[in-house]
């Protein structure tokens, strides 16, 4: 028992051989309970627990990359299919556009051929129409009587027929106090502006056909000249009606190869001086020359494209004229519409003009009450009107010398008086008795200008010319019907061409839409491809980082395994050394016991000597054991220091690798 109490316990806690995990766990719990003096060291980076999470994350990333690649391939295939469809449709549309272009070219060729066929007919129509208008001469005179006012009494004018007017002079000195005048057309007070324009319309047609036309409103003041030309708010005058007719005729005669342009000039002639009423206009204009080669003036010409523009320009010119009524009575207002026609097929260029002239009043009586300025104005009016009458009379009598130079008015309008030009004089008279003298003077002036004397011979001549005019009218009607048929055919061709162009536009729009969709899809696919590439790159970088972390963790695990193996080998060496010490101690005990037994058996050996020898042996063994224990303590201290260093190193590595930790515990008792 004493020996058992005095014996050392060589079992060192923490230096047992490695056993299975189950027994190790049980012993671990026992060490935690039995050994109060135990130090625990934590080593980071639990590779075993972190491996499954990394692997699952890698699998998820691979699955995402695989799905992204599949989506990319599907989108690429869809884009390729759409591109093929767009190319096929574009080829189809291109071929169809080629067919339509060929058809359009043929239609253009047919239209040009139709234009070429129509052009001679239009020329023939113009020639026949001009012969019809000039059947009774290039100068026509119409007479128009205005209605009576309430305070003017009875009328002295009668209208036997549409071509003659009868004036009751009331002079009983003659056997027949009634005097007859014959004109090309006579209108009573009941005739409105529309019926008057019906007879004026052929002159407008002549202006559009390329002939210069001049229309004069002649008569005394308050006879209806300005009303005939300007009209009123509810009934338009010749200014507006003539331009509207020109505009409508130009639209009906215009083709794809021909075009009409209109320019307007407005000026006032007062005391033989010209005042351009459009010079101060803010609208862009061009300079237009009026007159003959010997005398011409330069005016501002404004381009008008529709009747509304014409009305606006005319209103501005009349406002610029002012509000002095006394000046209006002694000045002439000339509104000219310049017609420019161009035919690209025949190369025909025509320039003509329609001049609408509101003449000054014809009352030429000068009284003592008139001032010097008034007398000068009246003298200038009488001079210009007399010069106009002389020119018209010389033209009707076919004189060789035409006195254009007697006034500024006739010099400016020289190209519209005589030659192939047409002249229309609209005589306006007052039907009351108070103005009889002025009415007779105006009638005599226009009769002289027309050079007409009522006689039976003239009636026969008129009948002959009427028959000629009827024949020409029939021929013109046939030509017009033929031209109408050709125009209808041309309109059909134009409509077919328009339909083909509309189909081209629709197909082009459809191609543009398909192309825009294709471009949009390609852009979307490109952006999607870029996004997937970026995502794949990011995932690849993350995968590389994870691989690096796994490699670091595996390397750390390998280092830890090596260190643990080294500790295990050290512990095994210490345990073997302890076992050898224990075996030596046992052998020493057995040898001491054997010697003690031998000493007791030998004679002469006293018990004291035996005890002394035993004590010596025990002390030597004790010294050896103490020396071994000191060595063991030194070794344990050294192991503690190395373990501390290892712990610090592993802790530093664990802090660098952000991964879960595993706890490895080394337990050493304090001596």
XYZ file of C-alpha atoms in Angstrom:
671
model
C 0.000 0.000 0.000
C 2.880 2.295 0.942
C 4.529 1.612 -2.331
C 1.342 2.471 -4.204
C 1.046 5.783 -2.345
C 4.673 6.753 -2.978
C 4.646 5.857 -6.696
C 4.550 8.599 -9.339
C 1.689 8.866 -11.778
C 3.376 8.937 -15.158
C 0.109 9.346 -17.039
C 0.298 12.873 -18.460
C -3.039 14.302 -19.489
C -3.151 15.368 -23.094
C -0.368 12.995 -24.240
C -2.444 9.880 -24.805
C -2.214 8.039 -28.100
C -4.724 9.027 -30.787
C -7.945 7.067 -30.631
C -11.218 6.939 -32.467
C -13.523 9.953 -32.643
C -16.145 8.460 -30.345
C -13.705 7.676 -27.560
C -11.948 10.975 -28.165
C -15.192 12.863 -27.636
C -15.853 10.980 -24.381
C -12.340 11.586 -23.113
C -12.662 15.218 -24.106
C -15.721 15.605 -21.900
C -13.871 13.836 -19.055
C -10.825 16.117 -19.462
C -13.072 19.156 -19.315
C -14.497 17.912 -15.992
C -11.411 16.373 -14.372
C -8.692 18.780 -15.397
C -9.477 22.244 -14.087
C -6.108 23.639 -15.228
C -6.600 23.354 -18.980
C -5.800 25.960 -21.672
C -7.844 25.976 -24.904
C -6.421 27.199 -28.166
C -8.711 28.047 -31.204
C -7.470 27.529 -34.737
C -9.415 29.316 -37.514
C -10.880 28.317 -40.823
C -13.072 25.319 -40.525
C -12.462 23.995 -43.950
C -14.680 20.979 -43.460
C -17.726 23.093 -42.630
C -17.036 25.706 -45.355
C -16.514 23.260 -48.216
C -20.214 22.366 -48.794
C -21.257 26.089 -48.977
C -18.553 26.892 -51.501
C -19.395 23.899 -53.623
C -23.122 24.760 -53.618
C -22.338 28.355 -54.524
C -20.107 27.206 -57.367
C -22.866 24.922 -58.621
C -25.376 27.783 -58.536
C -23.009 30.054 -60.439
C -22.429 27.357 -63.044
C -26.197 26.890 -63.412
C -26.701 30.648 -63.879
C -23.935 30.832 -66.473
C -25.447 27.877 -68.278
C -28.923 29.488 -68.313
C -27.461 32.804 -69.480
C -25.657 31.029 -72.321
C -28.878 29.243 -73.307
C -30.821 32.560 -73.282
C -28.097 34.189 -75.328
C -28.181 31.383 -77.888
C -31.987 31.559 -78.111
C -31.922 35.344 -78.570
C -29.183 35.029 -81.156
C -31.185 32.426 -83.051
C -34.284 34.619 -82.874
C -32.320 37.618 -84.159
C -30.919 35.495 -86.980
C -34.420 34.305 -87.930
C -35.744 37.850 -87.849
C -32.833 39.066 -89.950
C -33.511 36.370 -92.532
C -37.219 37.264 -92.538
C -36.425 40.973 -92.905
C -33.976 40.316 -95.725
C -36.482 38.103 -97.530
C -39.234 40.681 -97.118
C -36.889 43.476 -98.182
C -35.964 41.514 -101.304
C -39.651 40.977 -102.029
C -40.453 44.641 -101.523
C -37.444 45.692 -103.585
C -38.590 43.526 -106.466
C -42.120 44.886 -106.162
C -40.792 48.440 -106.022
C -38.858 47.708 -109.187
C -42.072 46.534 -110.851
C -43.904 49.629 -109.625
C -41.051 51.859 -110.788
C -41.240 50.276 -114.235
C -44.997 50.722 -114.241
C -44.594 54.314 -113.084
C -42.062 54.921 -115.841
C -44.469 53.547 -118.412
C -47.280 55.691 -117.018
C -45.031 58.737 -117.165
C -44.194 57.866 -120.756
C -47.888 57.505 -121.586
C -48.602 60.799 -119.821
C -45.873 62.521 -121.796
C -47.234 61.048 -125.017
C -50.712 62.236 -124.052
C -49.287 65.675 -123.307
C -47.608 65.655 -126.699
C -50.940 64.721 -128.336
C -52.860 67.310 -126.347
C -50.466 70.196 -127.004
C -51.314 70.533 -130.743
C -55.002 70.278 -129.941
C -54.689 72.984 -127.302
C -52.864 75.155 -129.816
C -55.581 74.530 -132.382
C -58.239 75.301 -129.789
C -56.547 78.595 -128.932
C -56.374 79.500 -132.612
C -60.045 78.732 -133.216
C -61.093 80.485 -130.022
C -59.098 83.537 -131.012
C -60.783 83.552 -134.443
C -64.142 83.324 -132.703
C -63.373 86.233 -130.384
C -61.935 88.387 -133.168
C -64.677 87.548 -135.701
C -65.995 91.078 -135.296
C -62.669 92.687 -134.506
C -60.248 92.862 -131.613
C -62.027 95.807 -130.038
C -65.380 95.265 -128.364
C -67.626 97.801 -126.681
C -70.231 96.921 -124.084
C -72.740 99.440 -122.762
C -74.198 99.233 -119.265
C -76.822 101.460 -117.701
C -77.064 101.677 -113.934
C -80.413 101.776 -112.081
C -82.007 105.136 -111.328
C -81.643 106.675 -107.903
C -84.767 107.808 -106.039
C -84.267 111.535 -106.716
C -83.228 111.269 -110.388
C -86.637 111.286 -112.021
C -87.474 109.289 -115.129
C -85.175 107.377 -117.487
C -84.330 108.575 -120.999
C -82.809 105.264 -122.063
C -84.513 102.379 -123.884
C -83.170 98.955 -124.806
C -84.614 97.694 -128.114
C -82.473 94.539 -128.089
C -79.264 93.106 -126.649
C -77.030 95.017 -129.064
C -78.614 98.474 -129.303
C -79.588 101.341 -127.031
C -82.026 104.170 -127.708
C -81.806 107.632 -126.159
C -84.799 109.951 -125.963
C -83.174 113.334 -126.540
C -86.451 115.295 -126.192
C -85.377 117.604 -128.999
C -88.516 118.324 -131.081
C -86.471 120.112 -133.721
C -85.682 116.744 -135.256
C -88.233 114.558 -136.978
C -87.052 111.636 -134.822
C -85.954 112.794 -131.347
C -84.743 109.298 -130.519
C -81.155 108.378 -131.298
C -79.990 104.738 -131.572
C -76.513 103.348 -130.891
C -75.314 99.829 -131.580
C -72.659 98.051 -129.518
C -71.446 94.503 -129.142
C -73.584 94.056 -126.042
C -75.985 96.264 -124.103
C -77.054 95.685 -120.496
C -80.026 97.211 -118.772
C -80.244 98.218 -115.112
C -81.496 94.774 -114.114
C -78.337 92.952 -115.274
C -75.998 91.901 -112.466
C -72.275 91.326 -112.251
C -72.495 87.581 -112.981
C -74.351 88.048 -116.291
C -71.942 90.779 -117.332
C -68.966 88.518 -116.577
C -70.446 85.770 -118.770
C -69.685 87.953 -121.815
C -66.351 89.102 -120.370
C -65.104 85.552 -119.791
C -63.840 84.960 -123.386
C -61.404 87.853 -122.934
C -60.088 86.205 -119.761
C -59.623 82.980 -121.738
C -57.694 84.921 -124.396
C -55.390 86.315 -121.700
C -54.686 82.785 -120.497
C -54.071 81.671 -124.109
C -51.204 84.125 -124.398
C -52.837 87.317 -125.723
C -52.658 90.706 -124.037
C -56.080 91.976 -123.012
C -57.148 95.414 -121.788
C -60.546 96.152 -120.226
C -61.614 99.759 -119.675
C -64.445 101.019 -117.502
C -65.494 104.276 -119.187
C -68.110 106.822 -118.165
C -68.867 109.889 -116.145
C -68.572 110.098 -112.389
C -71.261 108.110 -110.502
C -72.132 106.078 -113.610
C -71.006 102.746 -112.032
C -67.442 102.371 -113.318
C -65.882 101.527 -109.941
C -68.816 99.282 -109.046
C -68.302 97.358 -112.308
C -64.613 96.860 -111.571
C -64.512 96.462 -107.781
C -68.076 95.339 -107.025
C -69.486 95.291 -103.517
C -69.362 93.097 -100.438
C -72.211 90.887 -101.700
C -71.458 90.967 -105.435
C -67.873 90.776 -106.687
C -66.607 92.952 -109.509
C -64.436 92.239 -112.527
C -61.177 92.401 -110.551
C -61.994 89.380 -108.406
C -64.025 87.489 -111.013
C -61.357 87.776 -113.701
C -58.611 86.450 -111.448
C -60.814 83.640 -110.142
C -61.561 82.631 -113.731
C -57.865 82.772 -114.616
C -57.025 80.640 -111.586
C -59.709 78.039 -112.371
C -58.789 77.826 -116.058
C -55.099 77.502 -115.172
C -55.849 74.643 -112.773
C -57.898 72.815 -115.384
C -55.304 73.336 -118.140
C -52.224 72.684 -115.996
C -50.575 69.296 -116.304
C -47.546 67.603 -114.817
C -45.433 69.171 -117.564
C -46.979 72.649 -117.708
C -47.451 75.388 -115.153
C -49.013 78.856 -114.802
C -47.689 81.643 -112.570
C -49.450 84.932 -111.834
C -48.013 88.326 -110.860
C -49.972 91.484 -110.053
C -49.047 95.147 -110.582
C -51.207 98.066 -109.458
C -50.495 101.729 -110.237
C -52.306 105.043 -110.408
C -51.998 107.570 -113.245
C -52.629 111.100 -112.034
C -51.762 114.165 -114.132
C -49.725 111.957 -116.463
C -47.599 110.740 -113.511
C -47.283 107.116 -112.485
C -47.552 106.102 -108.827
C -46.792 102.465 -107.991
C -49.265 101.431 -105.271
C -47.292 98.270 -104.396
C -43.907 99.922 -104.009
C -44.304 100.096 -100.225
C -45.488 96.494 -99.877
C -43.530 94.290 -97.464
C -44.207 91.162 -99.548
C -41.295 89.906 -101.633
C -41.676 91.023 -105.239
C -39.886 91.247 -108.563
C -39.486 94.078 -111.037
C -41.842 94.021 -114.045
C -41.565 96.219 -117.131
C -44.739 97.639 -118.694
C -45.040 99.539 -121.952
C -43.380 99.366 -125.337
C -39.780 99.432 -126.464
C -39.963 103.242 -126.890
C -41.519 103.887 -123.470
C -41.717 101.610 -120.440
C -42.018 101.839 -116.692
C -40.741 99.529 -113.940
C -43.231 98.344 -111.322
C -43.249 96.021 -108.329
C -44.891 92.704 -109.255
C -46.232 90.499 -106.455
C -46.666 86.773 -107.047
C -50.159 85.507 -106.167
C -51.006 81.818 -105.884
C -54.737 81.940 -105.151
C -57.725 84.329 -105.178
C -57.247 85.089 -101.491
C -53.715 86.374 -102.136
C -55.011 88.472 -105.021
C -57.753 90.020 -102.866
C -55.226 90.796 -100.143
C -52.826 92.501 -102.584
C -55.623 94.480 -104.250
C -56.992 95.646 -100.911
C -53.538 96.818 -99.805
C -53.094 98.744 -103.081
C -56.483 100.468 -102.805
C -55.759 101.437 -99.196
C -52.414 102.862 -100.310
C -54.262 104.972 -102.883
C -55.901 107.018 -100.114
C -59.400 108.368 -99.420
C -59.509 111.534 -101.541
C -62.656 111.021 -103.661
C -62.071 114.163 -105.717
C -58.680 112.793 -106.754
C -60.183 109.427 -107.705
C -62.453 111.196 -110.230
C -59.466 112.596 -112.141
C -57.045 109.642 -111.946
C -56.843 106.258 -113.643
C -56.364 103.009 -111.682
C -54.689 100.202 -113.639
C -54.611 96.655 -112.220
C -52.604 94.227 -114.382
C -52.454 90.444 -113.971
C -49.333 89.036 -115.643
C -49.634 85.422 -116.813
C -46.499 83.264 -117.236
C -46.989 79.871 -118.885
C -44.283 77.207 -119.296
C -44.566 73.802 -120.994
C -41.590 71.528 -120.291
C -42.439 69.094 -123.107
C -42.822 71.502 -125.987
C -40.577 74.177 -124.475
C -43.355 76.717 -124.998
C -43.140 79.880 -122.871
C -45.983 82.405 -122.999
C -46.170 85.790 -121.313
C -49.392 87.737 -121.408
C -51.267 90.186 -119.230
C -54.800 91.211 -118.425
C -55.081 94.956 -117.687
C -58.192 96.160 -115.865
C -58.471 99.966 -116.079
C -60.851 102.097 -114.039
C -60.730 105.344 -116.034
C -61.284 108.815 -114.642
C -64.661 110.507 -115.027
C -65.522 111.856 -118.487
C -67.215 115.085 -117.383
C -65.010 117.595 -119.176
C -66.943 120.838 -118.583
C -64.802 123.459 -116.894
C -66.667 126.068 -114.883
C -65.603 129.401 -113.478
C -65.741 127.994 -109.963
C -63.040 125.397 -110.681
C -59.628 126.180 -109.234
C -56.392 126.080 -111.180
C -55.504 122.634 -109.830
C -58.942 121.315 -110.705
C -58.641 122.718 -114.215
C -55.215 121.096 -114.634
C -56.577 117.737 -113.497
C -59.514 117.940 -115.906
C -57.276 118.942 -118.806
C -55.005 115.941 -118.175
C -58.037 113.628 -118.001
C -59.487 115.029 -121.227
C -56.107 114.642 -122.918
C -55.614 110.998 -121.876
C -59.212 109.998 -122.720
C -59.043 111.776 -126.076
C -55.731 110.034 -126.856
C -57.301 106.687 -125.923
C -60.260 107.395 -128.246
C -57.888 108.346 -131.065
C -55.918 105.111 -130.658
C -59.068 102.973 -130.640
C -60.512 104.806 -133.646
C -57.251 104.422 -135.580
C -57.210 100.716 -134.764
C -60.826 100.147 -135.901
C -60.245 102.059 -139.147
C -56.979 100.133 -139.673
C -54.772 103.192 -139.965
C -51.077 102.627 -140.342
C -50.048 105.310 -137.853
C -51.421 104.670 -134.374
C -50.979 107.690 -132.052
C -49.816 105.858 -128.929
C -47.501 108.669 -127.854
C -50.213 111.277 -127.212
C -50.563 110.254 -123.525
C -48.818 108.211 -120.861
C -51.848 105.886 -120.572
C -51.714 104.798 -124.226
C -47.928 104.493 -124.170
C -48.004 102.171 -121.135
C -50.839 100.052 -122.592
C -49.507 100.099 -126.163
C -48.835 96.335 -126.143
C -52.476 95.727 -125.118
C -53.956 97.998 -127.812
C -53.706 96.744 -131.368
C -52.002 93.810 -133.004
C -53.199 90.454 -131.725
C -54.275 91.895 -128.369
C -57.902 92.231 -127.299
C -59.574 95.385 -126.046
C -62.891 95.665 -124.240
C -64.514 99.017 -123.466
C -67.330 98.864 -120.927
C -69.346 102.063 -121.209
C -71.243 103.011 -118.066
C -74.047 105.568 -118.427
C -76.512 107.361 -116.168
C -80.103 106.826 -117.417
C -81.607 110.050 -115.962
C -82.403 113.200 -117.973
C -80.120 115.421 -115.913
C -77.034 113.633 -117.232
C -78.253 113.422 -120.838
C -75.462 115.543 -122.278
C -72.734 113.495 -120.574
C -74.485 110.273 -121.613
C -74.622 111.398 -125.255
C -70.953 112.395 -125.168
C -69.930 109.018 -123.751
C -72.063 107.157 -126.329
C -70.569 109.164 -129.188
C -67.033 108.550 -127.850
C -67.500 104.784 -127.698
C -69.317 104.690 -131.047
C -66.327 106.478 -132.610
C -63.957 104.080 -130.906
C -65.956 101.141 -132.237
C -66.431 102.851 -135.605
C -70.024 101.592 -135.854
C -72.896 103.245 -137.709
C -76.265 101.567 -137.647
C -77.233 100.618 -141.194
C -78.709 97.696 -143.100
C -75.319 96.828 -144.593
C -73.843 96.553 -141.174
C -76.682 94.266 -140.134
C -75.943 91.947 -143.091
C -72.259 91.977 -142.191
C -73.116 91.213 -138.589
C -75.311 88.278 -139.671
C -72.507 86.962 -141.853
C -70.006 87.186 -139.021
C -72.485 85.598 -136.628
C -72.793 82.595 -138.967
C -69.021 82.388 -139.183
C -68.793 82.640 -135.399
C -71.380 79.848 -134.986
C -69.392 77.564 -137.282
C -66.196 78.379 -135.403
C -68.019 77.809 -132.113
C -69.102 74.322 -133.244
C -65.559 73.466 -134.283
C -64.243 74.779 -130.989
C -66.829 72.693 -129.158
C -65.689 69.528 -130.947
C -62.057 70.302 -130.172
C -62.948 70.983 -126.561
C -64.777 67.657 -126.336
C -61.751 65.845 -127.801
C -59.471 67.666 -125.396
C -61.820 66.793 -122.549
C -61.652 63.097 -123.459
C -57.867 63.231 -123.589
C -57.779 65.035 -120.256
C -60.005 62.381 -118.737
C -57.635 59.723 -120.033
C -54.714 61.695 -118.639
C -56.479 62.011 -115.279
C -56.987 58.244 -115.246
C -53.305 57.720 -115.927
C -52.417 60.215 -113.211
C -54.697 58.424 -110.768
C -53.105 55.091 -111.620
C -49.691 56.662 -111.154
C -50.820 58.144 -107.841
C -52.103 54.735 -106.681
C -48.794 53.130 -107.647
C -46.905 55.858 -105.782
C -49.158 55.361 -102.742
C -48.419 51.628 -102.793
C -44.720 52.412 -103.044
C -45.014 54.731 -100.059
C -46.911 52.119 -98.031
C -44.392 49.414 -98.870
C -41.519 51.739 -98.115
C -43.084 52.606 -94.755
C -43.547 48.899 -94.007
C -39.922 48.195 -94.913
C -38.839 51.068 -92.696
C -40.889 49.690 -89.808
C -39.438 46.183 -90.274
C -35.959 47.639 -90.497
C -36.519 49.681 -87.335
C -37.773 46.551 -85.522
C -34.738 44.608 -86.746
C -32.372 47.367 -85.655
C -34.116 47.572 -82.288
C -33.867 43.822 -81.765
C -30.230 43.808 -82.804
C -29.554 46.650 -80.395
C -31.424 44.820 -77.618
C -29.522 41.613 -78.365
C -26.255 43.478 -78.405
C -26.990 45.150 -75.077
C -28.196 41.809 -73.676
C -25.037 40.143 -74.937
C -22.911 42.857 -73.341
C -24.830 42.515 -70.088
C -24.476 38.720 -70.107
C -20.785 39.039 -70.930
C -20.295 41.424 -68.034
C -22.281 39.142 -65.754
C -20.295 36.127 -66.923
C -17.075 38.021 -66.356
C -18.143 39.016 -62.843
C -19.191 35.453 -62.041
C -15.904 34.197 -63.470
C -14.001 36.602 -61.245
C -16.074 35.519 -58.240
C -15.418 31.890 -59.143
C -11.688 32.596 -59.376
C -11.787 34.311 -55.985
C -13.635 31.363 -54.482
C -11.132 28.982 -56.008
C -8.303 31.032 -54.534
C -9.996 30.993 -51.136
C -10.528 27.235 -51.371
C -6.875 26.745 -52.371
C -5.763 28.907 -49.441
C -7.995 26.973 -47.070
C -6.717 23.642 -48.391
C -3.141 24.840 -48.020
C -3.864 26.003 -44.496
C -5.519 22.680 -43.718
C -2.480 20.858 -45.075
C -0.140 22.924 -42.905
C -2.309 22.279 -39.862
C -2.308 18.543 -40.591
C 1.498 18.564 -40.815
C 1.804 20.474 -37.537
C -0.653 18.102 -35.825
C 1.312 15.120 -37.132
C 4.480 16.678 -35.753
C 2.825 17.184 -32.364
C 1.509 13.620 -32.441
C 4.980 12.256 -33.192
C 6.444 14.396 -30.380
C 3.784 13.198 -27.939
C 4.350 9.567 -28.987
C 8.095 10.023 -28.477
C 7.517 11.434 -24.986
C 5.127 8.630 -24.104
C 7.663 6.046 -25.339
C 10.322 7.736 -23.271
C 8.071 7.697 -20.209
C 7.299 4.019 -20.765
C 11.024 3.275 -21.011
C 11.573 5.207 -17.791
C 8.781 3.272 -16.124
C 10.272 -0.032 -17.338
C 13.688 1.034 -16.040
C 12.132 1.965 -12.726
C 10.373 -1.366 -12.514
C 13.599 -3.194 -13.289
C 15.380 -1.143 -10.670
C 12.723 -2.034 -8.112
C 12.898 -5.695 -8.981
C 16.728 -5.717 -8.766
C 16.622 -3.967 -5.397
C 14.129 -6.473 -4.089
C 16.265 -9.342 -5.357
C 19.349 -7.948 -3.662
C 17.496 -7.470 -0.469
C 16.431 -11.097 -0.523
C 19.963 -12.277 -1.273
C 21.341 -10.152 1.545
C 19.089 -11.703 4.065
C 20.100 -15.161 3.018
C 23.875 -14.488 3.137
C 25.560 -14.821 6.563
C 27.531 -12.097 8.058
C 25.546 -9.395 6.452
C 23.745 -7.313 8.940
C 20.324 -5.842 8.445
C 21.688 -2.360 8.822
C 23.985 -2.783 5.864
C 21.102 -4.037 3.821
C 18.990 -1.089 4.768
C 21.823 1.227 3.954
C 22.249 -0.288 0.577
C 18.516 -0.071 0.011
C 18.504 3.563 0.978
C 21.368 4.265 -1.399
C 19.583 2.553 -4.196
C 16.349 4.391 -3.431
C 18.083 7.760 -3.306
C 19.847 7.139 -6.595
C 16.608 6.112 -8.236
C 14.843 9.120 -6.759
C 17.492 11.428 -8.132
C 17.146 9.859 -11.533
C 13.392 10.194 -11.372
C 13.594 13.823 -10.282
C 16.023 14.510 -13.093
C 13.660 12.874 -15.587
C 10.752 14.869 -14.158
C 12.662 18.116 -14.561
C 13.438 17.141 -18.139
C 9.780 16.348 -18.659
C 8.704 19.732 -17.207
C 11.221 21.505 -19.423
C 9.905 19.599 -22.409
C 6.308 20.455 -21.464
C 7.214 24.143 -21.100
C 8.890 24.072 -24.487
C 5.788 22.396 -25.948
C 3.644 25.078 -24.325
C 5.729 27.820 -25.951
C 5.635 26.139 -29.351
C 1.900 25.630 -28.983
C 1.461 29.335 -28.178
C 3.478 30.315 -31.224
C 1.454 27.907 -33.391
C -1.779 29.300 -31.973
C -0.759 32.885 -32.740
C 0.280 31.957 -36.264
C -2.949 30.071 -36.971
C -5.031 32.893 -35.510
C -3.316 35.385 -37.823
C -4.003 33.167 -40.844
C -7.617 32.701 -39.776
C -8.156 36.457 -39.572
C -6.841 36.858 -43.138
C -9.149 34.180 -44.623
C -12.776 35.175 -43.852
C -14.155 31.678 -43.347
C -15.772 29.736 -40.483
C -13.586 28.489 -37.631
C -12.974 25.101 -36.124
C -11.782 24.715 -32.562
C -8.783 22.441 -31.927
C -8.022 22.064 -28.240
C -4.675 21.043 -26.748
C -4.837 20.432 -23.044
C -1.725 20.566 -20.918
C -1.707 20.352 -17.132
C 0.376 22.839 -15.232
C 3.129 20.657 -13.719
